Amino acid sequence: MNERILVVDDDQHLLSAFRRQLGERFTLHTVQNGNEAIAAVHESLDKKDPYAVVLCDMRMPGIDGIETLERIRALSPDTVRIMLTGNADQQTSIDSINRGQIFRFYTKPFPLDQLGDGLQAAIEQYRLVTAERELLEMTVTGCVKMLTDLVSFNDPVAHGLAIRLQQWIRIMQTNFNMPHRWQLEVAAALVAVGHLALPPELVAKRRQGATLSEIERSMLERAPEMARDLLANIPRLSKVAEIVLLQDRGFDGSGFPADGPKGEAIPLDARILKILKDLSLAVGDAPLTEAALARLDQHKEKYDPIVLGKVRTCLKALVSGKAQPAVDFLVSALKSGHELLSDVRLSNGHLIIPAHTTLTPSHITRLQNLKKIFTFIEPVKVAESSLKAAEAEKVPAH
């Protein structure tokens, strides 16, 4: 790992001394003012090669060291910051710590070997912070994938709903230039995770339109609360948990939870998810139609009017969209990475994996196990765009 250090000082002689005496021990890049430093940090982030450490002088022409480090912290929070100064007054120290959140503070003149040890400690701190963040991100990603797979295996219909929601969200981000909203995407993937706490018979009973008891209705209504409680235990998913909790909360204050927020007090992501979820339930297994979009107007008081209008405008393109080119596959020939354009069902019609799922190794393992015991309705349609020439094997329909 070759962590780079950015040194910022308007004294060219001092920069030359740094390069001469510390250049063999560290990878140094030097600039002479705060604006150049900020530009260098921007460039490093664009190249996905951020600086591990920034060593910055306090007194420089233009913006001073405190403002420089403050702005670098906003751009690259993981970069460790060290301050140099020839004027170690108390207020400078306080401002450096509070605004720049510096790691070390050195007063000129100083022995370069002492500074070298400080730079090495800063690199070790950077490694610690980034390793911890990467571990946390992998943990969160792994937890989300595990829950998504559990929903997929436990309730393929609910998983199909989640897939459709994610597809629509991606379309909105593309067609609408909507900023990437990762929390909304994760909430959509886990919209039905609360069903894991419900008896499967109860979920099936509701889908069949059977009469439910008051206790059964209450259990189904509170499924988002169960989902919130599950997600609350995963780091960084507190906002996702709130979105999932409010997935049925109407803009007019209707729906669960009864004491929840209303109007614009509902998080924007939850307002978007409410509209998309209700639209998906109205569509069912059928393609999106103008009639389904118009059906939302029957209860428009439940939706943010501005968001509703944008969703309808964006998704109208799907109504007349052309079907994706498809290739027929036997179940035994399906591979990880294939995008299904038709359901995978047992010969008795039982749904195993819904259409529009992109298959993962877990899906393939499950299909291989089921294939040993059951027969499937074949062939299965796969999006031609998802095929990998080196891996996919086209088979004729039987």
Short mmCIF file of C-alpha atoms in Angstrom, two decimals:
data_model
loop_
_atom_site.label_atom_id
_atom_site.label_comp_id
_atom_site.label_asym_id
_atom_site.label_seq_id
_atom_site.Cartn_x
_atom_site.Cartn_y
_atom_site.Cartn_z
CA MET A 1 0.00 0.00 0.00
CA ASN A 2 1.58 3.28 -1.13
CA GLU A 3 -0.09 6.03 0.91
CA ARG A 4 0.71 9.53 -0.37
CA ILE A 5 1.36 12.65 1.69
CA LEU A 6 0.48 16.18 0.54
CA VAL A 7 2.75 18.90 1.97
CA VAL A 8 1.46 22.49 1.82
CA ASP A 9 3.85 25.36 2.57
CA ASP A 10 4.70 28.65 0.82
CA ASP A 11 8.41 28.27 1.75
CA GLN A 12 10.03 26.61 -1.28
CA HIS A 13 13.28 25.99 0.66
CA LEU A 14 11.39 24.08 3.35
CA LEU A 15 9.58 22.02 0.71
CA SER A 16 12.94 21.15 -0.86
CA ALA A 17 14.23 20.05 2.57
CA PHE A 18 11.16 17.84 3.03
CA ARG A 19 11.68 16.18 -0.34
CA ARG A 20 15.42 15.72 0.26
CA GLN A 21 15.23 14.29 3.78
CA LEU A 22 11.84 12.54 3.81
CA GLY A 23 11.36 11.71 0.12
CA GLU A 24 12.90 8.24 0.38
CA ARG A 25 10.80 7.30 3.39
CA PHE A 26 7.47 8.69 2.13
CA THR A 27 5.70 9.45 -1.15
CA LEU A 28 5.46 13.24 -1.03
CA HIS A 29 3.58 15.71 -3.22
CA THR A 30 4.21 19.40 -2.48
CA VAL A 31 2.19 22.55 -3.21
CA GLN A 32 2.68 26.15 -2.10
CA ASN A 33 -0.76 27.41 -1.07
CA GLY A 34 -4.19 26.36 0.14
CA ASN A 35 -5.94 26.65 -3.22
CA GLU A 36 -3.38 24.37 -4.86
CA ALA A 37 -3.82 21.92 -1.98
CA ILE A 38 -7.60 21.81 -2.37
CA ALA A 39 -7.24 21.33 -6.14
CA ALA A 40 -4.79 18.48 -5.54
CA VAL A 41 -7.19 16.79 -3.12
CA HIS A 42 -10.03 17.15 -5.65
CA GLU A 43 -7.87 15.55 -8.33
CA SER A 44 -6.83 12.68 -6.05
CA LEU A 45 -10.47 11.93 -5.24
CA ASP A 46 -11.40 11.99 -8.93
CA LYS A 47 -8.68 9.39 -9.52
CA LYS A 48 -9.90 7.39 -6.49
CA ASP A 49 -6.43 7.72 -4.95
CA PRO A 50 -6.94 10.03 -1.95
CA TYR A 51 -4.08 11.39 0.12
CA ALA A 52 -3.48 9.56 3.36
CA VAL A 53 -2.03 12.64 5.10
CA VAL A 54 -1.97 16.40 4.55
CA LEU A 55 0.80 18.37 6.27
CA CYS A 56 -0.12 22.07 6.11
CA ASP A 57 1.55 25.31 7.18
CA MET A 58 -0.56 27.80 9.11
CA ARG A 59 0.60 31.12 7.58
CA MET A 60 0.29 31.21 3.79
CA PRO A 61 -0.85 33.75 1.19
CA GLY A 62 -4.56 33.47 0.36
CA ILE A 63 -6.45 31.06 2.58
CA ASP A 64 -4.63 30.09 5.74
CA GLY A 65 -3.84 26.62 7.03
CA ILE A 66 -6.90 26.34 9.26
CA GLU A 67 -9.33 27.04 6.42
CA THR A 68 -7.34 24.81 4.07
CA LEU A 69 -7.52 21.84 6.46
CA GLU A 70 -11.18 22.56 7.22
CA ARG A 71 -12.05 22.40 3.52
CA ILE A 72 -9.91 19.30 2.97
CA ARG A 73 -11.68 17.59 5.87
CA ALA A 74 -15.03 18.27 4.16
CA LEU A 75 -13.73 16.84 0.88
CA SER A 76 -11.82 13.84 2.21
CA PRO A 77 -12.80 13.06 5.83
CA ASP A 78 -10.48 10.04 6.11
CA THR A 79 -7.36 12.03 5.21
CA VAL A 80 -5.32 12.65 8.36
CA ARG A 81 -4.39 16.30 8.90
CA ILE A 82 -1.24 17.75 10.52
CA MET A 83 -0.60 21.47 11.17
CA LEU A 84 2.73 23.33 11.00
CA THR A 85 3.08 26.80 12.46
CA GLY A 86 5.72 29.31 13.45
CA ASN A 87 3.21 31.04 15.73
CA ALA A 88 1.87 28.60 18.29
CA ASP A 89 -0.52 30.93 20.09
CA GLN A 90 -3.38 29.40 22.02
CA GLN A 91 -6.14 30.56 19.67
CA THR A 92 -4.36 29.08 16.64
CA SER A 93 -4.15 25.75 18.43
CA ILE A 94 -7.81 25.84 19.43
CA ASP A 95 -9.00 26.78 15.92
CA SER A 96 -6.81 24.11 14.32
CA ILE A 97 -8.23 21.40 16.56
CA ASN A 98 -11.87 22.51 16.43
CA ARG A 99 -12.13 23.44 12.73
CA GLY A 100 -9.47 21.35 11.05
CA GLN A 101 -9.69 18.42 13.51
CA ILE A 102 -5.95 17.91 13.22
CA PHE A 103 -4.07 14.78 14.27
CA ARG A 104 -0.80 16.44 15.28
CA PHE A 105 0.45 20.02 15.76
CA TYR A 106 4.12 20.96 15.14
CA THR A 107 5.82 24.28 15.92
CA LYS A 108 8.67 25.50 13.72
CA PRO A 109 11.56 24.90 13.94
CA PHE A 110 11.35 21.13 14.49
CA PRO A 111 13.63 18.11 13.91
CA LEU A 112 12.69 16.44 10.62
CA ASP A 113 13.16 12.97 12.14
CA GLN A 114 10.53 13.86 14.76
CA LEU A 115 8.21 15.06 12.00
CA GLY A 116 8.89 11.82 10.10
CA ASP A 117 7.73 9.78 13.08
CA GLY A 118 4.58 11.92 13.22
CA LEU A 119 3.91 11.32 9.51
CA GLN A 120 4.34 7.57 10.04
CA ALA A 121 1.86 7.68 12.93
CA ALA A 122 -0.56 9.61 10.71
CA ILE A 123 -0.28 6.95 7.99
CA GLU A 124 -1.01 4.24 10.54
CA GLN A 125 -4.06 6.23 11.69
CA TYR A 126 -5.24 6.50 8.08
CA ARG A 127 -4.87 2.75 7.60
CA LEU A 128 -6.83 2.11 10.78
CA VAL A 129 -9.68 4.46 9.81
CA THR A 130 -10.01 3.20 6.23
CA ALA A 131 -9.77 -0.46 7.24
CA GLU A 132 -12.49 0.07 9.84
CA ARG A 133 -14.71 1.84 7.29
CA GLU A 134 -14.19 -0.86 4.69
CA LEU A 135 -14.99 -3.54 7.25
CA LEU A 136 -18.15 -1.70 8.24
CA GLU A 137 -19.21 -1.25 4.62
CA MET A 138 -18.63 -4.95 3.92
CA THR A 139 -20.59 -5.85 7.05
CA VAL A 140 -23.54 -3.65 6.05
CA THR A 141 -23.48 -4.95 2.47
CA GLY A 142 -23.32 -8.52 3.71
CA CYS A 143 -26.20 -8.02 6.13
CA VAL A 144 -28.38 -6.45 3.42
CA LYS A 145 -27.60 -9.29 1.00
CA MET A 146 -28.36 -11.90 3.65
CA LEU A 147 -31.75 -10.33 4.43
CA THR A 148 -32.53 -9.94 0.72
CA ASP A 149 -31.74 -13.61 0.12
CA LEU A 150 -33.88 -14.65 3.09
CA VAL A 151 -36.84 -12.68 1.71
CA SER A 152 -36.22 -14.20 -1.72
CA PHE A 153 -36.23 -17.75 -0.38
CA ASN A 154 -39.06 -17.22 2.12
CA ASP A 155 -41.41 -15.14 -0.08
CA PRO A 156 -40.57 -14.93 -3.80
CA VAL A 157 -43.64 -12.77 -4.46
CA ALA A 158 -42.46 -10.12 -1.99
CA HIS A 159 -38.98 -10.36 -3.49
CA GLY A 160 -40.51 -9.70 -6.90
CA LEU A 161 -42.08 -6.55 -5.49
CA ALA A 162 -38.70 -5.39 -4.22
CA ILE A 163 -37.06 -6.03 -7.58
CA ARG A 164 -39.68 -3.97 -9.40
CA LEU A 165 -39.31 -1.12 -6.91
CA GLN A 166 -35.54 -1.08 -7.38
CA GLN A 167 -35.95 -1.09 -11.15
CA TRP A 168 -38.27 1.91 -11.03
CA ILE A 169 -35.93 3.77 -8.68
CA ARG A 170 -33.03 3.24 -11.10
CA ILE A 171 -35.20 4.51 -13.96
CA MET A 172 -36.09 7.62 -11.96
CA GLN A 173 -32.42 8.26 -11.25
CA THR A 174 -31.60 7.95 -14.95
CA ASN A 175 -34.57 9.70 -16.55
CA PHE A 176 -35.05 12.31 -13.86
CA ASN A 177 -31.44 12.97 -13.01
CA MET A 178 -32.52 12.17 -9.46
CA PRO A 179 -29.45 12.07 -7.19
CA HIS A 180 -28.31 8.59 -6.17
CA ARG A 181 -30.31 7.68 -3.08
CA TRP A 182 -28.69 4.55 -1.71
CA GLN A 183 -30.89 4.51 1.38
CA LEU A 184 -34.02 4.44 -0.78
CA GLU A 185 -32.57 1.61 -2.89
CA VAL A 186 -31.77 -0.46 0.22
CA ALA A 187 -35.22 0.27 1.70
CA ALA A 188 -36.82 -0.91 -1.55
CA ALA A 189 -34.79 -4.12 -1.44
CA LEU A 190 -35.91 -4.75 2.15
CA VAL A 191 -39.47 -3.40 1.89
CA ALA A 192 -40.93 -6.82 2.81
CA VAL A 193 -38.30 -7.98 5.29
CA GLY A 194 -40.90 -7.67 8.07
CA HIS A 195 -42.75 -10.61 6.50
CA LEU A 196 -40.00 -12.85 7.86
CA ALA A 197 -41.66 -12.44 11.26
CA LEU A 198 -45.14 -13.39 9.96
CA PRO A 199 -46.65 -16.86 9.48
CA PRO A 200 -46.40 -17.69 5.74
CA GLU A 201 -50.03 -18.82 5.84
CA LEU A 202 -51.11 -15.33 6.88
CA VAL A 203 -49.26 -13.67 3.99
CA ALA A 204 -50.76 -16.20 1.54
CA LYS A 205 -54.23 -15.64 3.01
CA ARG A 206 -54.05 -11.90 2.35
CA ARG A 207 -52.85 -12.40 -1.22
CA GLN A 208 -55.78 -14.73 -1.87
CA GLY A 209 -58.18 -12.02 -0.73
CA ALA A 210 -59.52 -14.10 2.18
CA THR A 211 -61.28 -12.47 5.13
CA LEU A 212 -58.82 -11.61 7.91
CA SER A 213 -59.47 -11.40 11.61
CA GLU A 214 -58.68 -8.20 13.51
CA ILE A 215 -55.57 -9.83 14.97
CA GLU A 216 -54.39 -10.91 11.51
CA ARG A 217 -54.94 -7.44 10.05
CA SER A 218 -53.01 -5.92 12.94
CA MET A 219 -50.09 -8.31 12.41
CA LEU A 220 -49.89 -7.46 8.71
CA GLU A 221 -50.20 -3.74 9.36
CA ARG A 222 -47.33 -3.84 11.86
CA ALA A 223 -44.95 -5.72 9.53
CA PRO A 224 -43.03 -2.46 8.75
CA GLU A 225 -42.46 -2.03 12.48
CA MET A 226 -40.99 -5.53 12.65
CA ALA A 227 -38.78 -4.63 9.70
CA ARG A 228 -37.64 -1.44 11.43
CA ASP A 229 -36.67 -3.42 14.53
CA LEU A 230 -34.63 -5.88 12.46
CA LEU A 231 -32.79 -3.15 10.55
CA ALA A 232 -32.16 -1.01 13.63
CA ASN A 233 -29.50 -3.54 14.69
CA ILE A 234 -27.39 -2.98 11.54
CA PRO A 235 -24.85 -0.11 11.55
CA ARG A 236 -25.60 2.83 9.19
CA LEU A 237 -29.13 1.61 8.42
CA SER A 238 -31.04 3.83 10.87
CA LYS A 239 -32.41 6.01 8.04
CA VAL A 240 -33.27 2.91 6.00
CA ALA A 241 -35.11 1.53 9.02
CA GLU A 242 -37.13 4.76 9.26
CA ILE A 243 -38.02 4.65 5.54
CA VAL A 244 -39.18 1.03 5.82
CA LEU A 245 -41.22 1.84 8.93
CA LEU A 246 -43.05 4.65 7.08
CA GLN A 247 -43.59 2.79 3.78
CA ASP A 248 -47.40 2.77 4.34
CA ARG A 249 -47.71 6.24 5.86
CA GLY A 250 -49.89 8.52 3.72
CA PHE A 251 -49.09 12.17 2.96
CA ASP A 252 -52.47 13.00 4.55
CA GLY A 253 -51.52 11.27 7.81
CA SER A 254 -53.36 8.03 7.05
CA GLY A 255 -51.84 4.59 7.36
CA PHE A 256 -49.33 2.99 9.69
CA PRO A 257 -48.00 4.09 12.13
CA ALA A 258 -51.01 6.02 13.39
CA ASP A 259 -48.85 8.44 15.38
CA GLY A 260 -46.34 8.93 12.57
CA PRO A 261 -45.47 12.14 10.70
CA LYS A 262 -47.56 13.59 7.88
CA GLY A 263 -47.02 15.78 4.86
CA GLU A 264 -43.47 16.99 4.26
CA ALA A 265 -42.48 15.82 7.73
CA ILE A 266 -42.38 12.32 6.21
CA PRO A 267 -38.87 11.71 4.82
CA LEU A 268 -38.75 12.18 1.04
CA ASP A 269 -37.52 8.64 0.47
CA ALA A 270 -40.49 7.25 2.40
CA ARG A 271 -42.87 9.39 0.30
CA ILE A 272 -41.32 8.03 -2.90
CA LEU A 273 -41.44 4.44 -1.62
CA LYS A 274 -45.13 4.78 -0.66
CA ILE A 275 -46.06 5.81 -4.21
CA LEU A 276 -43.96 3.15 -5.91
CA LYS A 277 -45.14 0.39 -3.59
CA ASP A 278 -48.83 1.21 -4.07
CA LEU A 279 -48.29 1.39 -7.82
CA SER A 280 -46.57 -2.00 -7.84
CA LEU A 281 -49.39 -3.58 -5.84
CA ALA A 282 -51.90 -2.10 -8.30
CA VAL A 283 -49.97 -3.53 -11.26
CA GLY A 284 -49.47 -6.99 -9.78
CA ASP A 285 -47.73 -9.38 -12.18
CA ALA A 286 -48.93 -7.47 -15.27
CA PRO A 287 -46.90 -4.89 -17.21
CA LEU A 288 -47.21 -1.26 -16.18
CA THR A 289 -50.18 0.46 -17.86
CA GLU A 290 -51.65 3.96 -18.10
CA ALA A 291 -54.66 2.64 -16.16
CA ALA A 292 -52.45 1.58 -13.25
CA LEU A 293 -50.78 4.99 -13.17
CA ALA A 294 -54.18 6.71 -13.30
CA ARG A 295 -55.44 4.50 -10.46
CA LEU A 296 -53.19 6.39 -8.05
CA ASP A 297 -55.40 9.46 -8.54
CA GLN A 298 -58.26 7.66 -6.81
CA HIS A 299 -56.40 8.17 -3.52
CA LYS A 300 -54.15 11.07 -4.43
CA GLU A 301 -54.55 12.61 -0.98
CA LYS A 302 -52.24 9.85 0.27
CA TYR A 303 -49.34 10.99 -1.91
CA ASP A 304 -47.05 13.99 -2.11
CA PRO A 305 -48.53 15.74 -5.18
CA ILE A 306 -45.18 16.94 -6.50
CA VAL A 307 -43.52 13.53 -6.13
CA LEU A 308 -46.58 11.79 -7.58
CA GLY A 309 -46.45 13.95 -10.70
CA LYS A 310 -42.74 13.27 -11.19
CA VAL A 311 -43.15 9.52 -10.70
CA ARG A 312 -45.97 9.38 -13.24
CA THR A 313 -44.05 11.41 -15.80
CA CYS A 314 -40.96 9.29 -15.39
CA LEU A 315 -42.59 5.84 -15.46
CA LYS A 316 -44.90 6.61 -18.39
CA ALA A 317 -41.96 5.74 -20.63
CA LEU A 318 -42.29 2.11 -19.46
CA VAL A 319 -45.88 1.84 -20.70
CA SER A 320 -44.85 1.94 -24.34
CA GLY A 321 -41.40 0.47 -23.83
CA LYS A 322 -40.27 -2.33 -26.10
CA ALA A 323 -39.69 -5.79 -24.68
CA GLN A 324 -36.08 -6.77 -24.08
CA PRO A 325 -34.60 -9.38 -26.43
CA ALA A 326 -34.78 -12.74 -24.65
CA VAL A 327 -33.05 -16.11 -24.89
CA ASP A 328 -34.58 -19.41 -23.75
CA PHE A 329 -32.66 -21.37 -21.10
CA LEU A 330 -33.17 -24.62 -19.27
CA VAL A 331 -33.04 -24.18 -15.50
CA SER A 332 -29.90 -26.31 -15.33
CA ALA A 333 -28.13 -23.87 -17.71
CA LEU A 334 -28.90 -20.70 -15.74
CA LYS A 335 -25.86 -18.87 -14.38
CA SER A 336 -25.08 -16.17 -11.88
CA GLY A 337 -25.51 -12.78 -13.57
CA HIS A 338 -28.41 -13.82 -15.81
CA GLU A 339 -31.39 -11.46 -15.61
CA LEU A 340 -34.68 -13.35 -15.70
CA LEU A 341 -37.45 -12.07 -17.97
CA SER A 342 -39.88 -14.77 -16.85
CA ASP A 343 -40.63 -16.43 -13.53
CA VAL A 344 -38.86 -19.60 -12.47
CA ARG A 345 -41.65 -21.94 -11.32
CA LEU A 346 -41.97 -25.58 -10.34
CA SER A 347 -44.11 -27.74 -12.62
CA ASN A 348 -46.98 -27.31 -10.11
CA GLY A 349 -46.84 -23.53 -10.65
CA HIS A 350 -45.13 -22.70 -7.33
CA LEU A 351 -43.03 -19.53 -7.73
CA ILE A 352 -39.34 -19.97 -6.92
CA ILE A 353 -37.72 -16.82 -8.39
CA PRO A 354 -39.70 -13.93 -9.91
CA ALA A 355 -38.99 -12.31 -13.25
CA HIS A 356 -36.50 -9.42 -13.41
CA THR A 357 -34.27 -11.02 -10.77
CA THR A 358 -30.56 -10.95 -11.52
CA LEU A 359 -29.38 -14.36 -10.41
CA THR A 360 -26.73 -14.68 -7.71
CA PRO A 361 -24.65 -17.71 -6.68
CA SER A 362 -27.17 -18.31 -3.87
CA HIS A 363 -30.00 -18.53 -6.42
CA ILE A 364 -28.03 -20.99 -8.54
CA THR A 365 -27.25 -23.20 -5.53
CA ARG A 366 -30.91 -23.25 -4.56
CA LEU A 367 -32.03 -24.12 -8.09
CA GLN A 368 -29.48 -26.94 -8.29
CA ASN A 369 -30.79 -28.41 -5.03
CA LEU A 370 -34.45 -28.11 -6.06
CA LYS A 371 -33.66 -29.66 -9.46
CA LYS A 372 -32.66 -32.88 -7.69
CA ILE A 373 -36.19 -33.27 -6.31
CA PHE A 374 -38.61 -31.25 -8.44
CA THR A 375 -39.26 -30.49 -12.08
CA PHE A 376 -39.59 -26.97 -13.47
CA ILE A 377 -41.63 -25.22 -16.11
CA GLU A 378 -39.09 -24.75 -18.89
CA PRO A 379 -37.62 -22.97 -20.77
CA VAL A 380 -36.98 -19.79 -18.77
CA LYS A 381 -36.48 -16.48 -20.57
CA VAL A 382 -33.25 -14.57 -19.87
CA ALA A 383 -32.39 -11.04 -21.00
CA GLU A 384 -29.97 -11.24 -23.91
CA SER A 385 -28.16 -8.17 -22.57
CA SER A 386 -27.17 -10.09 -19.42
CA LEU A 387 -25.47 -12.97 -21.21
CA LYS A 388 -21.73 -13.38 -20.95
CA ALA A 389 -20.34 -14.90 -24.07
CA ALA A 390 -17.75 -16.96 -22.21
CA GLU A 391 -20.22 -18.35 -19.67
CA ALA A 392 -23.72 -18.46 -21.17
CA GLU A 393 -24.87 -21.50 -23.10
CA LYS A 394 -27.90 -20.99 -25.32
CA VAL A 395 -30.28 -23.94 -25.35
CA PRO A 396 -33.36 -24.56 -27.51
CA ALA A 397 -36.85 -24.57 -26.07
CA HIS A 398 -38.45 -28.00 -25.63
#
